[in-house]
Amino acid sequence: FYFLLQLCGSIILGVSIWIRVSKGAQQVNICSHTRTISVFAGVDLLIAVGSIIMVLGFLGCCGAIKESRCMLMLFFIGLLLILILQVTGGILGAVYRSQIGPSLNLTLQVSKDLLQDTTGEHKEFQKNIQRFQRTGQCCGLLNGPEDWGKNFNTPLGGYDICECEQKDISTELCIMHGDRHIYKTPCGEVISKYLKDHLLIIIGIAFGMAAIEILGLVFSMSLYCQIKRK
């Protein structure tokens, strides 16, 4: 069971790191510019939780083999604290999931203003958004082509702003705007979906692991009491 706990800790750590360094996460960071998206705080927390669970699993295993009451008690206390932290994080994640839209809109409102800048000061940021538009198949951040202002008709990065790829023109992803085909979905919607989907993974991991951790608490305390009776 302690080996299983270590394995679960490894899975949590691996999934959390994957979410944190995935291409989607980097794109979200680019679009949010200098502001931090709160959902990644939950991912960072899970990285810490996964690491601690791996250590606790080793501690519990050693305590069981050596019949050390001290190690088992430390394991019990540590796992109990992690459980409380996870359940709290899961509840907060469930609450925050419904607030992603308004919170994200406030963040993207600041970034949107940078798209209309014509001084060249935010040229690199605009190029990053242009790349995101092509990979995310979206246009603008909140209001589509309007977000780009006068820059909409200025090619950037070798492509027209929001330009549909040739393979997407005949799909529902694109609409006709002026004299060219552009992606119709604002990038804010793409980012919101990404955050909600991955936040759901975080919530699932938090509550799924809680069941295993409760078993760990029961087993460790049962073993602790048996050793004490000896």
JSON list of C-alpha atoms in Angstrom, two decimals:
[
{"chain": "A", "resi": 1, "resn": "PHE", "atom": "CA", "xyz": [0.00, 0.00, 0.00]},
{"chain": "A", "resi": 2, "resn": "TYR", "atom": "CA", "xyz": [2.84, 2.41, 0.80]},
{"chain": "A", "resi": 3, "resn": "PHE", "atom": "CA", "xyz": [4.39, 1.58, -2.57]},
{"chain": "A", "resi": 4, "resn": "LEU", "atom": "CA", "xyz": [1.00, 2.37, -4.18]},
{"chain": "A", "resi": 5, "resn": "LEU", "atom": "CA", "xyz": [0.98, 5.70, -2.33]},
{"chain": "A", "resi": 6, "resn": "GLN", "atom": "CA", "xyz": [4.44, 6.52, -3.68]},
{"chain": "A", "resi": 7, "resn": "LEU", "atom": "CA", "xyz": [3.26, 5.59, -7.16]},
{"chain": "A", "resi": 8, "resn": "CYS", "atom": "CA", "xyz": [0.25, 7.92, -6.82]},
{"chain": "A", "resi": 9, "resn": "GLY", "atom": "CA", "xyz": [2.59, 10.69, -5.65]},
{"chain": "A", "resi": 10, "resn": "SER", "atom": "CA", "xyz": [4.69, 10.15, -8.75]},
{"chain": "A", "resi": 11, "resn": "ILE", "atom": "CA", "xyz": [1.58, 10.31, -10.98]},
{"chain": "A", "resi": 12, "resn": "ILE", "atom": "CA", "xyz": [0.43, 13.55, -9.32]},
{"chain": "A", "resi": 13, "resn": "LEU", "atom": "CA", "xyz": [3.90, 15.04, -9.75]},
{"chain": "A", "resi": 14, "resn": "GLY", "atom": "CA", "xyz": [4.14, 13.95, -13.38]},
{"chain": "A", "resi": 15, "resn": "VAL", "atom": "CA", "xyz": [0.67, 15.19, -14.40]},
{"chain": "A", "resi": 16, "resn": "SER", "atom": "CA", "xyz": [1.14, 18.50, -12.56]},
{"chain": "A", "resi": 17, "resn": "ILE", "atom": "CA", "xyz": [4.51, 19.18, -14.20]},
{"chain": "A", "resi": 18, "resn": "TRP", "atom": "CA", "xyz": [3.01, 18.24, -17.60]},
{"chain": "A", "resi": 19, "resn": "ILE", "atom": "CA", "xyz": [0.18, 20.76, -17.13]},
{"chain": "A", "resi": 20, "resn": "ARG", "atom": "CA", "xyz": [2.59, 23.45, -15.91]},
{"chain": "A", "resi": 21, "resn": "VAL", "atom": "CA", "xyz": [5.09, 23.19, -18.77]},
{"chain": "A", "resi": 22, "resn": "SER", "atom": "CA", "xyz": [2.66, 22.23, -21.56]},
{"chain": "A", "resi": 23, "resn": "LYS", "atom": "CA", "xyz": [2.48, 24.36, -24.69]},
{"chain": "A", "resi": 24, "resn": "GLY", "atom": "CA", "xyz": [-1.01, 25.48, -23.72]},
{"chain": "A", "resi": 25, "resn": "ALA", "atom": "CA", "xyz": [0.21, 26.81, -20.37]},
{"chain": "A", "resi": 26, "resn": "GLN", "atom": "CA", "xyz": [2.97, 28.79, -22.04]},
{"chain": "A", "resi": 27, "resn": "GLN", "atom": "CA", "xyz": [0.47, 30.27, -24.49]},
{"chain": "A", "resi": 28, "resn": "VAL", "atom": "CA", "xyz": [-1.84, 31.25, -21.62]},
{"chain": "A", "resi": 29, "resn": "ASN", "atom": "CA", "xyz": [1.08, 32.98, -19.90]},
{"chain": "A", "resi": 30, "resn": "ILE", "atom": "CA", "xyz": [1.84, 34.87, -23.10]},
{"chain": "A", "resi": 31, "resn": "CYS", "atom": "CA", "xyz": [-1.76, 36.02, -23.54]},
{"chain": "A", "resi": 32, "resn": "SER", "atom": "CA", "xyz": [-2.10, 37.08, -19.91]},
{"chain": "A", "resi": 33, "resn": "HIS", "atom": "CA", "xyz": [1.08, 39.17, -20.41]},
{"chain": "A", "resi": 34, "resn": "THR", "atom": "CA", "xyz": [2.41, 40.28, -17.01]},
{"chain": "A", "resi": 35, "resn": "ARG", "atom": "CA", "xyz": [-0.45, 38.97, -14.86]},
{"chain": "A", "resi": 36, "resn": "THR", "atom": "CA", "xyz": [-0.58, 35.53, -13.27]},
{"chain": "A", "resi": 37, "resn": "ILE", "atom": "CA", "xyz": [-3.47, 33.15, -13.95]},
{"chain": "A", "resi": 38, "resn": "SER", "atom": "CA", "xyz": [-4.61, 31.83, -10.55]},
{"chain": "A", "resi": 39, "resn": "VAL", "atom": "CA", "xyz": [-5.23, 28.29, -11.78]},
{"chain": "A", "resi": 40, "resn": "PHE", "atom": "CA", "xyz": [-1.48, 27.68, -12.01]},
{"chain": "A", "resi": 41, "resn": "ALA", "atom": "CA", "xyz": [-1.18, 28.25, -8.27]},
{"chain": "A", "resi": 42, "resn": "GLY", "atom": "CA", "xyz": [-3.22, 25.05, -7.86]},
{"chain": "A", "resi": 43, "resn": "VAL", "atom": "CA", "xyz": [-0.88, 23.22, -10.24]},
{"chain": "A", "resi": 44, "resn": "ASP", "atom": "CA", "xyz": [2.17, 24.41, -8.29]},
{"chain": "A", "resi": 45, "resn": "LEU", "atom": "CA", "xyz": [0.48, 23.22, -5.10]},
{"chain": "A", "resi": 46, "resn": "LEU", "atom": "CA", "xyz": [-0.08, 19.76, -6.61]},
{"chain": "A", "resi": 47, "resn": "ILE", "atom": "CA", "xyz": [3.60, 19.58, -7.61]},
{"chain": "A", "resi": 48, "resn": "ALA", "atom": "CA", "xyz": [4.51, 20.15, -3.97]},
{"chain": "A", "resi": 49, "resn": "VAL", "atom": "CA", "xyz": [1.85, 17.67, -2.78]},
{"chain": "A", "resi": 50, "resn": "GLY", "atom": "CA", "xyz": [3.08, 14.97, -5.17]},
{"chain": "A", "resi": 51, "resn": "SER", "atom": "CA", "xyz": [6.66, 15.40, -3.99]},
{"chain": "A", "resi": 52, "resn": "ILE", "atom": "CA", "xyz": [5.66, 15.25, -0.32]},
{"chain": "A", "resi": 53, "resn": "ILE", "atom": "CA", "xyz": [3.46, 12.16, -0.84]},
{"chain": "A", "resi": 54, "resn": "MET", "atom": "CA", "xyz": [6.41, 10.33, -2.40]},
{"chain": "A", "resi": 55, "resn": "VAL", "atom": "CA", "xyz": [8.52, 11.10, 0.67]},
{"chain": "A", "resi": 56, "resn": "LEU", "atom": "CA", "xyz": [5.67, 10.16, 3.02]},
{"chain": "A", "resi": 57, "resn": "GLY", "atom": "CA", "xyz": [5.18, 6.85, 1.20]},
{"chain": "A", "resi": 58, "resn": "PHE", "atom": "CA", "xyz": [8.84, 6.01, 1.79]},
{"chain": "A", "resi": 59, "resn": "LEU", "atom": "CA", "xyz": [8.54, 7.05, 5.45]},
{"chain": "A", "resi": 60, "resn": "GLY", "atom": "CA", "xyz": [5.45, 4.88, 5.95]},
{"chain": "A", "resi": 61, "resn": "CYS", "atom": "CA", "xyz": [7.10, 1.93, 4.25]},
{"chain": "A", "resi": 62, "resn": "CYS", "atom": "CA", "xyz": [10.17, 2.16, 6.50]},
{"chain": "A", "resi": 63, "resn": "GLY", "atom": "CA", "xyz": [7.95, 2.57, 9.56]},
{"chain": "A", "resi": 64, "resn": "ALA", "atom": "CA", "xyz": [5.96, -0.56, 8.68]},
{"chain": "A", "resi": 65, "resn": "ILE", "atom": "CA", "xyz": [9.04, -2.71, 7.97]},
{"chain": "A", "resi": 66, "resn": "LYS", "atom": "CA", "xyz": [10.93, -1.59, 11.09]},
{"chain": "A", "resi": 67, "resn": "GLU", "atom": "CA", "xyz": [7.73, -1.40, 13.16]},
{"chain": "A", "resi": 68, "resn": "SER", "atom": "CA", "xyz": [8.69, 2.14, 14.16]},
{"chain": "A", "resi": 69, "resn": "ARG", "atom": "CA", "xyz": [5.85, 3.92, 15.95]},
{"chain": "A", "resi": 70, "resn": "CYS", "atom": "CA", "xyz": [7.64, 7.25, 15.55]},
{"chain": "A", "resi": 71, "resn": "MET", "atom": "CA", "xyz": [7.83, 6.92, 11.74]},
{"chain": "A", "resi": 72, "resn": "LEU", "atom": "CA", "xyz": [4.23, 5.75, 11.52]},
{"chain": "A", "resi": 73, "resn": "MET", "atom": "CA", "xyz": [3.04, 8.70, 13.60]},
{"chain": "A", "resi": 74, "resn": "LEU", "atom": "CA", "xyz": [5.01, 11.14, 11.46]},
{"chain": "A", "resi": 75, "resn": "PHE", "atom": "CA", "xyz": [3.50, 9.50, 8.38]},
{"chain": "A", "resi": 76, "resn": "PHE", "atom": "CA", "xyz": [-0.01, 9.80, 9.84]},
{"chain": "A", "resi": 77, "resn": "ILE", "atom": "CA", "xyz": [0.38, 13.48, 10.76]},
{"chain": "A", "resi": 78, "resn": "GLY", "atom": "CA", "xyz": [1.99, 14.37, 7.42]},
{"chain": "A", "resi": 79, "resn": "LEU", "atom": "CA", "xyz": [-0.65, 12.55, 5.40]},
{"chain": "A", "resi": 80, "resn": "LEU", "atom": "CA", "xyz": [-3.46, 14.12, 7.44]},
{"chain": "A", "resi": 81, "resn": "LEU", "atom": "CA", "xyz": [-2.11, 17.61, 6.73]},
{"chain": "A", "resi": 82, "resn": "ILE", "atom": "CA", "xyz": [-1.79, 16.80, 3.03]},
{"chain": "A", "resi": 83, "resn": "LEU", "atom": "CA", "xyz": [-5.36, 15.45, 2.99]},
{"chain": "A", "resi": 84, "resn": "ILE", "atom": "CA", "xyz": [-6.73, 18.63, 4.58]},
{"chain": "A", "resi": 85, "resn": "LEU", "atom": "CA", "xyz": [-4.73, 20.73, 2.12]},
{"chain": "A", "resi": 86, "resn": "GLN", "atom": "CA", "xyz": [-5.95, 18.71, -0.88]},
{"chain": "A", "resi": 87, "resn": "VAL", "atom": "CA", "xyz": [-9.61, 18.79, 0.09]},
{"chain": "A", "resi": 88, "resn": "THR", "atom": "CA", "xyz": [-9.38, 22.54, 0.72]},
{"chain": "A", "resi": 89, "resn": "GLY", "atom": "CA", "xyz": [-7.66, 23.03, -2.63]},
{"chain": "A", "resi": 90, "resn": "GLY", "atom": "CA", "xyz": [-10.25, 20.87, -4.40]},
{"chain": "A", "resi": 91, "resn": "ILE", "atom": "CA", "xyz": [-13.13, 22.87, -2.94]},
{"chain": "A", "resi": 92, "resn": "LEU", "atom": "CA", "xyz": [-11.47, 26.17, -3.83]},
{"chain": "A", "resi": 93, "resn": "GLY", "atom": "CA", "xyz": [-10.77, 24.84, -7.34]},
{"chain": "A", "resi": 94, "resn": "ALA", "atom": "CA", "xyz": [-14.43, 23.90, -7.80]},
{"chain": "A", "resi": 95, "resn": "VAL", "atom": "CA", "xyz": [-15.48, 27.37, -6.67]},
{"chain": "A", "resi": 96, "resn": "TYR", "atom": "CA", "xyz": [-12.87, 29.14, -8.82]},
{"chain": "A", "resi": 97, "resn": "ARG", "atom": "CA", "xyz": [-13.85, 27.14, -11.93]},
{"chain": "A", "resi": 98, "resn": "SER", "atom": "CA", "xyz": [-17.13, 29.03, -12.14]},
{"chain": "A", "resi": 99, "resn": "GLN", "atom": "CA", "xyz": [-15.29, 32.36, -11.83]},
{"chain": "A", "resi": 100, "resn": "ILE", "atom": "CA", "xyz": [-12.69, 31.76, -14.54]},
{"chain": "A", "resi": 101, "resn": "GLY", "atom": "CA", "xyz": [-14.61, 33.76, -17.17]},
{"chain": "A", "resi": 102, "resn": "PRO", "atom": "CA", "xyz": [-14.90, 37.12, -15.30]},
{"chain": "A", "resi": 103, "resn": "SER", "atom": "CA", "xyz": [-11.40, 36.84, -13.81]},
{"chain": "A", "resi": 104, "resn": "LEU", "atom": "CA", "xyz": [-9.84, 35.99, -17.18]},
{"chain": "A", "resi": 105, "resn": "ASN", "atom": "CA", "xyz": [-11.68, 38.85, -18.91]},
{"chain": "A", "resi": 106, "resn": "LEU", "atom": "CA", "xyz": [-10.14, 41.36, -16.49]},
{"chain": "A", "resi": 107, "resn": "THR", "atom": "CA", "xyz": [-6.69, 39.97, -17.21]},
{"chain": "A", "resi": 108, "resn": "LEU", "atom": "CA", "xyz": [-7.13, 39.91, -20.97]},
{"chain": "A", "resi": 109, "resn": "GLN", "atom": "CA", "xyz": [-8.59, 43.43, -21.00]},
{"chain": "A", "resi": 110, "resn": "VAL", "atom": "CA", "xyz": [-5.14, 44.77, -20.13]},
{"chain": "A", "resi": 111, "resn": "SER", "atom": "CA", "xyz": [-3.46, 42.58, -22.74]},
{"chain": "A", "resi": 112, "resn": "LYS", "atom": "CA", "xyz": [-6.03, 43.59, -25.38]},
{"chain": "A", "resi": 113, "resn": "ASP", "atom": "CA", "xyz": [-5.00, 47.23, -25.15]},
{"chain": "A", "resi": 114, "resn": "LEU", "atom": "CA", "xyz": [-1.45, 46.25, -26.09]},
{"chain": "A", "resi": 115, "resn": "LEU", "atom": "CA", "xyz": [-2.64, 44.78, -29.39]},
{"chain": "A", "resi": 116, "resn": "GLN", "atom": "CA", "xyz": [-3.77, 48.22, -30.54]},
{"chain": "A", "resi": 117, "resn": "ASP", "atom": "CA", "xyz": [-0.42, 49.85, -29.80]},
{"chain": "A", "resi": 118, "resn": "THR", "atom": "CA", "xyz": [1.13, 51.34, -32.95]},
{"chain": "A", "resi": 119, "resn": "THR", "atom": "CA", "xyz": [4.40, 52.62, -31.45]},
{"chain": "A", "resi": 120, "resn": "GLY", "atom": "CA", "xyz": [6.20, 49.30, -31.82]},
{"chain": "A", "resi": 121, "resn": "GLU", "atom": "CA", "xyz": [6.87, 49.13, -28.07]},
{"chain": "A", "resi": 122, "resn": "HIS", "atom": "CA", "xyz": [4.80, 45.94, -27.73]},
{"chain": "A", "resi": 123, "resn": "LYS", "atom": "CA", "xyz": [5.69, 44.43, -31.10]},
{"chain": "A", "resi": 124, "resn": "GLU", "atom": "CA", "xyz": [7.06, 41.22, -29.60]},
{"chain": "A", "resi": 125, "resn": "PHE", "atom": "CA", "xyz": [3.90, 40.67, -27.57]},
{"chain": "A", "resi": 126, "resn": "GLN", "atom": "CA", "xyz": [1.79, 41.22, -30.69]},
{"chain": "A", "resi": 127, "resn": "LYS", "atom": "CA", "xyz": [3.87, 38.64, -32.58]},
{"chain": "A", "resi": 128, "resn": "ASN", "atom": "CA", "xyz": [3.34, 36.14, -29.78]},
{"chain": "A", "resi": 129, "resn": "ILE", "atom": "CA", "xyz": [-0.43, 36.66, -29.93]},
{"chain": "A", "resi": 130, "resn": "GLN", "atom": "CA", "xyz": [-0.35, 36.29, -33.71]},
{"chain": "A", "resi": 131, "resn": "ARG", "atom": "CA", "xyz": [1.40, 32.92, -33.31]},
{"chain": "A", "resi": 132, "resn": "PHE", "atom": "CA", "xyz": [-1.14, 31.90, -30.65]},
{"chain": "A", "resi": 133, "resn": "GLN", "atom": "CA", "xyz": [-4.00, 32.83, -32.98]},
{"chain": "A", "resi": 134, "resn": "ARG", "atom": "CA", "xyz": [-2.71, 30.42, -35.61]},
{"chain": "A", "resi": 135, "resn": "THR", "atom": "CA", "xyz": [-2.09, 27.52, -33.23]},
{"chain": "A", "resi": 136, "resn": "GLY", "atom": "CA", "xyz": [-5.28, 28.15, -31.21]},
{"chain": "A", "resi": 137, "resn": "GLN", "atom": "CA", "xyz": [-7.36, 28.89, -34.34]},
{"chain": "A", "resi": 138, "resn": "CYS", "atom": "CA", "xyz": [-8.77, 32.07, -32.82]},
{"chain": "A", "resi": 139, "resn": "CYS", "atom": "CA", "xyz": [-8.79, 35.84, -33.34]},
{"chain": "A", "resi": 140, "resn": "GLY", "atom": "CA", "xyz": [-8.16, 38.66, -30.89]},
{"chain": "A", "resi": 141, "resn": "LEU", "atom": "CA", "xyz": [-8.56, 38.18, -27.16]},
{"chain": "A", "resi": 142, "resn": "LEU", "atom": "CA", "xyz": [-12.09, 39.28, -26.29]},
{"chain": "A", "resi": 143, "resn": "ASN", "atom": "CA", "xyz": [-13.82, 40.89, -29.28]},
{"chain": "A", "resi": 144, "resn": "GLY", "atom": "CA", "xyz": [-12.18, 39.26, -32.28]},
{"chain": "A", "resi": 145, "resn": "PRO", "atom": "CA", "xyz": [-10.66, 41.55, -34.95]},
{"chain": "A", "resi": 146, "resn": "GLU", "atom": "CA", "xyz": [-11.78, 44.69, -33.08]},
{"chain": "A", "resi": 147, "resn": "ASP", "atom": "CA", "xyz": [-9.09, 44.02, -30.45]},
{"chain": "A", "resi": 148, "resn": "TRP", "atom": "CA", "xyz": [-6.38, 44.79, -33.00]},
{"chain": "A", "resi": 149, "resn": "GLY", "atom": "CA", "xyz": [-7.69, 48.25, -33.92]},
{"chain": "A", "resi": 150, "resn": "LYS", "atom": "CA", "xyz": [-5.70, 49.84, -36.73]},
{"chain": "A", "resi": 151, "resn": "ASN", "atom": "CA", "xyz": [-3.16, 47.00, -36.59]},
{"chain": "A", "resi": 152, "resn": "PHE", "atom": "CA", "xyz": [-5.68, 44.52, -37.98]},
{"chain": "A", "resi": 153, "resn": "ASN", "atom": "CA", "xyz": [-4.83, 45.39, -41.58]},
{"chain": "A", "resi": 154, "resn": "THR", "atom": "CA", "xyz": [-1.06, 45.26, -40.97]},
{"chain": "A", "resi": 155, "resn": "PRO", "atom": "CA", "xyz": [0.54, 41.85, -41.70]},
{"chain": "A", "resi": 156, "resn": "LEU", "atom": "CA", "xyz": [2.53, 40.44, -38.79]},
{"chain": "A", "resi": 157, "resn": "GLY", "atom": "CA", "xyz": [4.96, 37.55, -38.69]},
{"chain": "A", "resi": 158, "resn": "GLY", "atom": "CA", "xyz": [4.50, 36.91, -42.40]},
{"chain": "A", "resi": 159, "resn": "TYR", "atom": "CA", "xyz": [0.70, 36.49, -42.14]},
{"chain": "A", "resi": 160, "resn": "ASP", "atom": "CA", "xyz": [-2.36, 38.70, -42.11]},
{"chain": "A", "resi": 161, "resn": "ILE", "atom": "CA", "xyz": [-3.88, 39.17, -38.62]},
{"chain": "A", "resi": 162, "resn": "CYS", "atom": "CA", "xyz": [-6.30, 36.34, -37.72]},
{"chain": "A", "resi": 163, "resn": "GLU", "atom": "CA", "xyz": [-5.85, 34.82, -41.19]},
{"chain": "A", "resi": 164, "resn": "CYS", "atom": "CA", "xyz": [-7.34, 31.31, -41.53]},
{"chain": "A", "resi": 165, "resn": "GLU", "atom": "CA", "xyz": [-5.06, 28.58, -42.75]},
{"chain": "A", "resi": 166, "resn": "GLN", "atom": "CA", "xyz": [-6.04, 27.22, -46.14]},
{"chain": "A", "resi": 167, "resn": "LYS", "atom": "CA", "xyz": [-7.17, 23.89, -44.70]},
{"chain": "A", "resi": 168, "resn": "ASP", "atom": "CA", "xyz": [-9.57, 25.64, -42.27]},
{"chain": "A", "resi": 169, "resn": "ILE", "atom": "CA", "xyz": [-11.28, 28.04, -44.70]},
{"chain": "A", "resi": 170, "resn": "SER", "atom": "CA", "xyz": [-14.12, 25.66, -45.57]},
{"chain": "A", "resi": 171, "resn": "THR", "atom": "CA", "xyz": [-14.78, 24.71, -41.91]},
{"chain": "A", "resi": 172, "resn": "GLU", "atom": "CA", "xyz": [-16.93, 26.35, -39.24]},
{"chain": "A", "resi": 173, "resn": "LEU", "atom": "CA", "xyz": [-13.79, 27.77, -37.63]},
{"chain": "A", "resi": 174, "resn": "CYS", "atom": "CA", "xyz": [-13.67, 30.65, -40.10]},
{"chain": "A", "resi": 175, "resn": "ILE", "atom": "CA", "xyz": [-15.88, 33.52, -41.22]},
{"chain": "A", "resi": 176, "resn": "MET", "atom": "CA", "xyz": [-15.60, 36.10, -43.96]},
{"chain": "A", "resi": 177, "resn": "HIS", "atom": "CA", "xyz": [-14.48, 39.49, -42.66]},
{"chain": "A", "resi": 178, "resn": "GLY", "atom": "CA", "xyz": [-13.98, 42.21, -45.23]},
{"chain": "A", "resi": 179, "resn": "ASP", "atom": "CA", "xyz": [-12.04, 40.65, -48.07]},
{"chain": "A", "resi": 180, "resn": "ARG", "atom": "CA", "xyz": [-10.51, 37.69, -46.21]},
{"chain": "A", "resi": 181, "resn": "HIS", "atom": "CA", "xyz": [-11.28, 34.65, -44.09]},
{"chain": "A", "resi": 182, "resn": "ILE", "atom": "CA", "xyz": [-10.47, 34.94, -40.39]},
{"chain": "A", "resi": 183, "resn": "TYR", "atom": "CA", "xyz": [-10.97, 32.72, -37.33]},
{"chain": "A", "resi": 184, "resn": "LYS", "atom": "CA", "xyz": [-14.26, 33.59, -35.65]},
{"chain": "A", "resi": 185, "resn": "THR", "atom": "CA", "xyz": [-13.59, 32.48, -32.02]},
{"chain": "A", "resi": 186, "resn": "PRO", "atom": "CA", "xyz": [-11.91, 35.00, -29.67]},
{"chain": "A", "resi": 187, "resn": "CYS", "atom": "CA", "xyz": [-8.76, 33.58, -28.10]},
{"chain": "A", "resi": 188, "resn": "GLY", "atom": "CA", "xyz": [-10.18, 34.37, -24.64]},
{"chain": "A", "resi": 189, "resn": "GLU", "atom": "CA", "xyz": [-12.71, 31.56, -25.15]},
{"chain": "A", "resi": 190, "resn": "VAL", "atom": "CA", "xyz": [-9.94, 29.14, -26.14]},
{"chain": "A", "resi": 191, "resn": "ILE", "atom": "CA", "xyz": [-7.93, 30.06, -23.04]},
{"chain": "A", "resi": 192, "resn": "SER", "atom": "CA", "xyz": [-11.00, 29.79, -20.79]},
{"chain": "A", "resi": 193, "resn": "LYS", "atom": "CA", "xyz": [-11.74, 26.28, -22.08]},
{"chain": "A", "resi": 194, "resn": "TYR", "atom": "CA", "xyz": [-8.12, 25.26, -21.54]},
{"chain": "A", "resi": 195, "resn": "LEU", "atom": "CA", "xyz": [-8.17, 26.50, -17.94]},
{"chain": "A", "resi": 196, "resn": "LYS", "atom": "CA", "xyz": [-11.53, 24.90, -17.13]},
{"chain": "A", "resi": 197, "resn": "ASP", "atom": "CA", "xyz": [-10.54, 21.54, -18.60]},
{"chain": "A", "resi": 198, "resn": "HIS", "atom": "CA", "xyz": [-7.23, 21.41, -16.75]},
{"chain": "A", "resi": 199, "resn": "LEU", "atom": "CA", "xyz": [-8.75, 22.70, -13.53]},
{"chain": "A", "resi": 200, "resn": "LEU", "atom": "CA", "xyz": [-11.16, 19.78, -13.74]},
{"chain": "A", "resi": 201, "resn": "ILE", "atom": "CA", "xyz": [-8.15, 17.43, -13.91]},
{"chain": "A", "resi": 202, "resn": "ILE", "atom": "CA", "xyz": [-6.70, 19.11, -10.81]},
{"chain": "A", "resi": 203, "resn": "ILE", "atom": "CA", "xyz": [-10.00, 18.75, -8.90]},
{"chain": "A", "resi": 204, "resn": "GLY", "atom": "CA", "xyz": [-10.28, 15.09, -9.95]},
{"chain": "A", "resi": 205, "resn": "ILE", "atom": "CA", "xyz": [-6.76, 14.33, -8.76]},
{"chain": "A", "resi": 206, "resn": "ALA", "atom": "CA", "xyz": [-7.33, 16.11, -5.46]},
{"chain": "A", "resi": 207, "resn": "PHE", "atom": "CA", "xyz": [-10.52, 14.24, -4.55]},
{"chain": "A", "resi": 208, "resn": "GLY", "atom": "CA", "xyz": [-9.40, 10.94, -6.11]},
{"chain": "A", "resi": 209, "resn": "MET", "atom": "CA", "xyz": [-6.23, 10.88, -4.03]},
{"chain": "A", "resi": 210, "resn": "ALA", "atom": "CA", "xyz": [-8.20, 11.81, -0.91]},
{"chain": "A", "resi": 211, "resn": "ALA", "atom": "CA", "xyz": [-9.84, 8.36, -0.89]},
{"chain": "A", "resi": 212, "resn": "ILE", "atom": "CA", "xyz": [-6.46, 6.60, -1.06]},
{"chain": "A", "resi": 213, "resn": "GLU", "atom": "CA", "xyz": [-5.03, 8.87, 1.63]},
{"chain": "A", "resi": 214, "resn": "ILE", "atom": "CA", "xyz": [-7.91, 8.10, 4.00]},
{"chain": "A", "resi": 215, "resn": "LEU", "atom": "CA", "xyz": [-7.09, 4.39, 3.61]},
{"chain": "A", "resi": 216, "resn": "GLY", "atom": "CA", "xyz": [-3.45, 5.25, 4.34]},
{"chain": "A", "resi": 217, "resn": "LEU", "atom": "CA", "xyz": [-4.47, 7.02, 7.56]},
{"chain": "A", "resi": 218, "resn": "VAL", "atom": "CA", "xyz": [-6.55, 4.02, 8.65]},
{"chain": "A", "resi": 219, "resn": "PHE", "atom": "CA", "xyz": [-3.83, 1.47, 7.86]},
{"chain": "A", "resi": 220, "resn": "SER", "atom": "CA", "xyz": [-1.04, 3.45, 9.51]},
{"chain": "A", "resi": 221, "resn": "MET", "atom": "CA", "xyz": [-3.02, 4.07, 12.70]},
{"chain": "A", "resi": 222, "resn": "SER", "atom": "CA", "xyz": [-4.10, 0.39, 12.81]},
{"chain": "A", "resi": 223, "resn": "LEU", "atom": "CA", "xyz": [-0.49, -0.71, 12.48]},
{"chain": "A", "resi": 224, "resn": "TYR", "atom": "CA", "xyz": [0.60, 1.86, 15.07]},
{"chain": "A", "resi": 225, "resn": "CYS", "atom": "CA", "xyz": [-1.93, 0.47, 17.58]},
{"chain": "A", "resi": 226, "resn": "GLN", "atom": "CA", "xyz": [-0.89, -3.14, 16.89]},
{"chain": "A", "resi": 227, "resn": "ILE", "atom": "CA", "xyz": [2.78, -2.32, 17.49]},
{"chain": "A", "resi": 228, "resn": "LYS", "atom": "CA", "xyz": [1.83, -0.52, 20.70]},
{"chain": "A", "resi": 229, "resn": "ARG", "atom": "CA", "xyz": [-0.07, -3.60, 21.97]},
{"chain": "A", "resi": 230, "resn": "LYS", "atom": "CA", "xyz": [3.00, -5.75, 21.35]}
]
